[in-house]
Amino acid sequence: MVNNSVKFVLPQQLNKADGSPRRVGYELEFAGLELDKVVNILAKQLDAKIEAKSQAESIVFSESLGKFKVELDWQYAKETAAERAQELGKDKNDDKLTHWLTKIASQIVPVEIVCPPIAIEDLHKLEPAINQLTSAGALGTDESILYAFGVHINPELPDLTPGVIANYLKAYSICQDWLIKTHQVDPVRRVTPYINPFPDQYIKVVLSYDDKVTISQLIDDYLEHNPTRNRALDVLPLFKFLDENKVLAKIGDDRVNARPTFHYRLPNCEIDQKTWSLAQSWNIWSVVESLANRQNLLTELSQQWFEHYSIIQFKKAPWHKTLDQLYQNLLSA
């Protein structure tokens, strides 16, 4: 039996400033299944249509949820399959070369599902498909030292004003070490550069913001201390959405896609474990959501952070107990 009991914690801010629902995009990396198998499971569980692009990339279209991109996370395989598909036309799905290539690739590189932005209240609709992938033999982070697979969460913010963004950055900065501990981030993933934490110097800047902070200052400070995609909380997509020219002047990486979301990379993908649920990674992130909307507590924990890091750090961060309790309160609500 797979897990159906974990519920998604609903944040205080379910809607955006314009009244529309906040949405969240998920990205999942895993191995053990060929791409066609993944596509067929998604299509069946989501009552969706398949729009094949190549043997290394497909679209699964759900009328209610949107377009799911399923691909081998290996650029060579994708490019080769796309070229062969163009050459072969209608016979693209019968190409033995790309079938062999994608089959081999599926054993050493992850299949990635890129979900469309989905309203927070609808995230539970993904669970039946995840359960079926688990039952079919999908392999997650723990199955091999080669599998540094993750779950990426792309949450829309409730508001794009500088004060709201600053509060989320403060909340994440305070929670950063607690999140690593609570997610039990795989040691192999931690030594990769992709989920590096914010440096302490940047956190000091963030926790010093007052209500006069501007978007320009937020972006400038971030680019000064984090001129890279390789952060556990990648804010470049959001800042590129807000000021593309400023970000492009410092970051020339075309993989940065402008969107009104954070790009959160810490959670492991534990899809092979029958007790696992997408809700678990979201619920841990929800502590950041909750703290960002509690101004008095945010101020109190910010002060604790400064006091703790002004001395030699032999003691556990004192605010972690508060975050533990906040997490338990969210789960039991």
mmCIF file of N, CA, C and O in Angstrom, residues 46-49 60-68:
data_model
loop_
_atom_site.group_PDB
_atom_site.id
_atom_site.type_symbol
_atom_site.label_atom_id
_atom_site.label_comp_id
_atom_site.label_asym_id
_atom_site.label_seq_id
_atom_site.Cartn_x
_atom_site.Cartn_y
_atom_site.Cartn_z
ATOM 1 N N LEU A 46 -4.148 11.048 -14.518
ATOM 2 C CA LEU A 46 -4.631 12.427 -14.622
ATOM 3 C C LEU A 46 -5.712 12.584 -15.683
ATOM 4 O O LEU A 46 -6.156 13.707 -15.940
ATOM 5 N N ASP A 47 -6.123 11.456 -16.282
ATOM 6 C CA ASP A 47 -7.107 11.494 -17.363
ATOM 7 C C ASP A 47 -6.679 12.511 -18.417
ATOM 8 O O ASP A 47 -7.422 13.417 -18.807
ATOM 9 N N ALA A 48 -5.442 12.348 -18.863
ATOM 10 C CA ALA A 48 -4.800 13.342 -19.717
ATOM 11 C C ALA A 48 -4.425 12.751 -21.079
ATOM 12 O O ALA A 48 -4.456 11.539 -21.289
ATOM 13 N N LYS A 49 -4.052 13.637 -21.993
ATOM 14 C CA LYS A 49 -3.643 13.251 -23.339
ATOM 15 C C LYS A 49 -2.129 13.350 -23.468
ATOM 16 O O LYS A 49 -1.496 14.205 -22.865
ATOM 17 N N VAL A 60 2.289 15.663 -21.286
ATOM 18 C CA VAL A 60 1.036 15.052 -20.853
ATOM 19 C C VAL A 60 0.094 16.204 -20.508
ATOM 20 O O VAL A 60 0.370 16.979 -19.588
ATOM 21 N N PHE A 61 -0.995 16.319 -21.262
ATOM 22 C CA PHE A 61 -1.880 17.473 -21.099
ATOM 23 C C PHE A 61 -3.157 17.097 -20.366
ATOM 24 O O PHE A 61 -3.933 16.254 -20.811
ATOM 25 N N SER A 62 -3.356 17.721 -19.222
ATOM 26 C CA SER A 62 -4.573 17.560 -18.424
ATOM 27 C C SER A 62 -5.412 18.819 -18.568
ATOM 28 O O SER A 62 -4.910 19.928 -18.336
ATOM 29 N N GLU A 63 -6.670 18.662 -18.964
ATOM 30 C CA GLU A 63 -7.529 19.830 -19.138
ATOM 31 C C GLU A 63 -7.733 20.592 -17.836
ATOM 32 O O GLU A 63 -7.889 21.813 -17.839
ATOM 33 N N SER A 64 -7.715 19.900 -16.716
ATOM 34 C CA SER A 64 -7.972 20.563 -15.433
ATOM 35 C C SER A 64 -6.717 21.141 -14.785
ATOM 36 O O SER A 64 -6.790 22.141 -14.064
ATOM 37 N N LEU A 65 -5.538 20.526 -15.043
ATOM 38 C CA LEU A 65 -4.323 20.955 -14.362
ATOM 39 C C LEU A 65 -3.307 21.638 -15.273
ATOM 40 O O LEU A 65 -2.539 22.481 -14.813
ATOM 41 N N GLY A 66 -3.273 21.278 -16.563
ATOM 42 C CA GLY A 66 -2.329 21.899 -17.476
ATOM 43 C C GLY A 66 -1.343 20.910 -18.070
ATOM 44 O O GLY A 66 -1.569 19.697 -18.056
ATOM 45 N N LYS A 67 -0.221 21.424 -18.573
ATOM 46 C CA LYS A 67 0.762 20.612 -19.275
ATOM 47 C C LYS A 67 1.879 20.142 -18.352
ATOM 48 O O LYS A 67 2.539 20.944 -17.698
ATOM 49 N N PHE A 68 2.084 18.832 -18.338
ATOM 50 C CA PHE A 68 3.192 18.221 -17.609
ATOM 51 C C PHE A 68 4.270 17.840 -18.626
ATOM 52 O O PHE A 68 3.995 17.119 -19.587
#
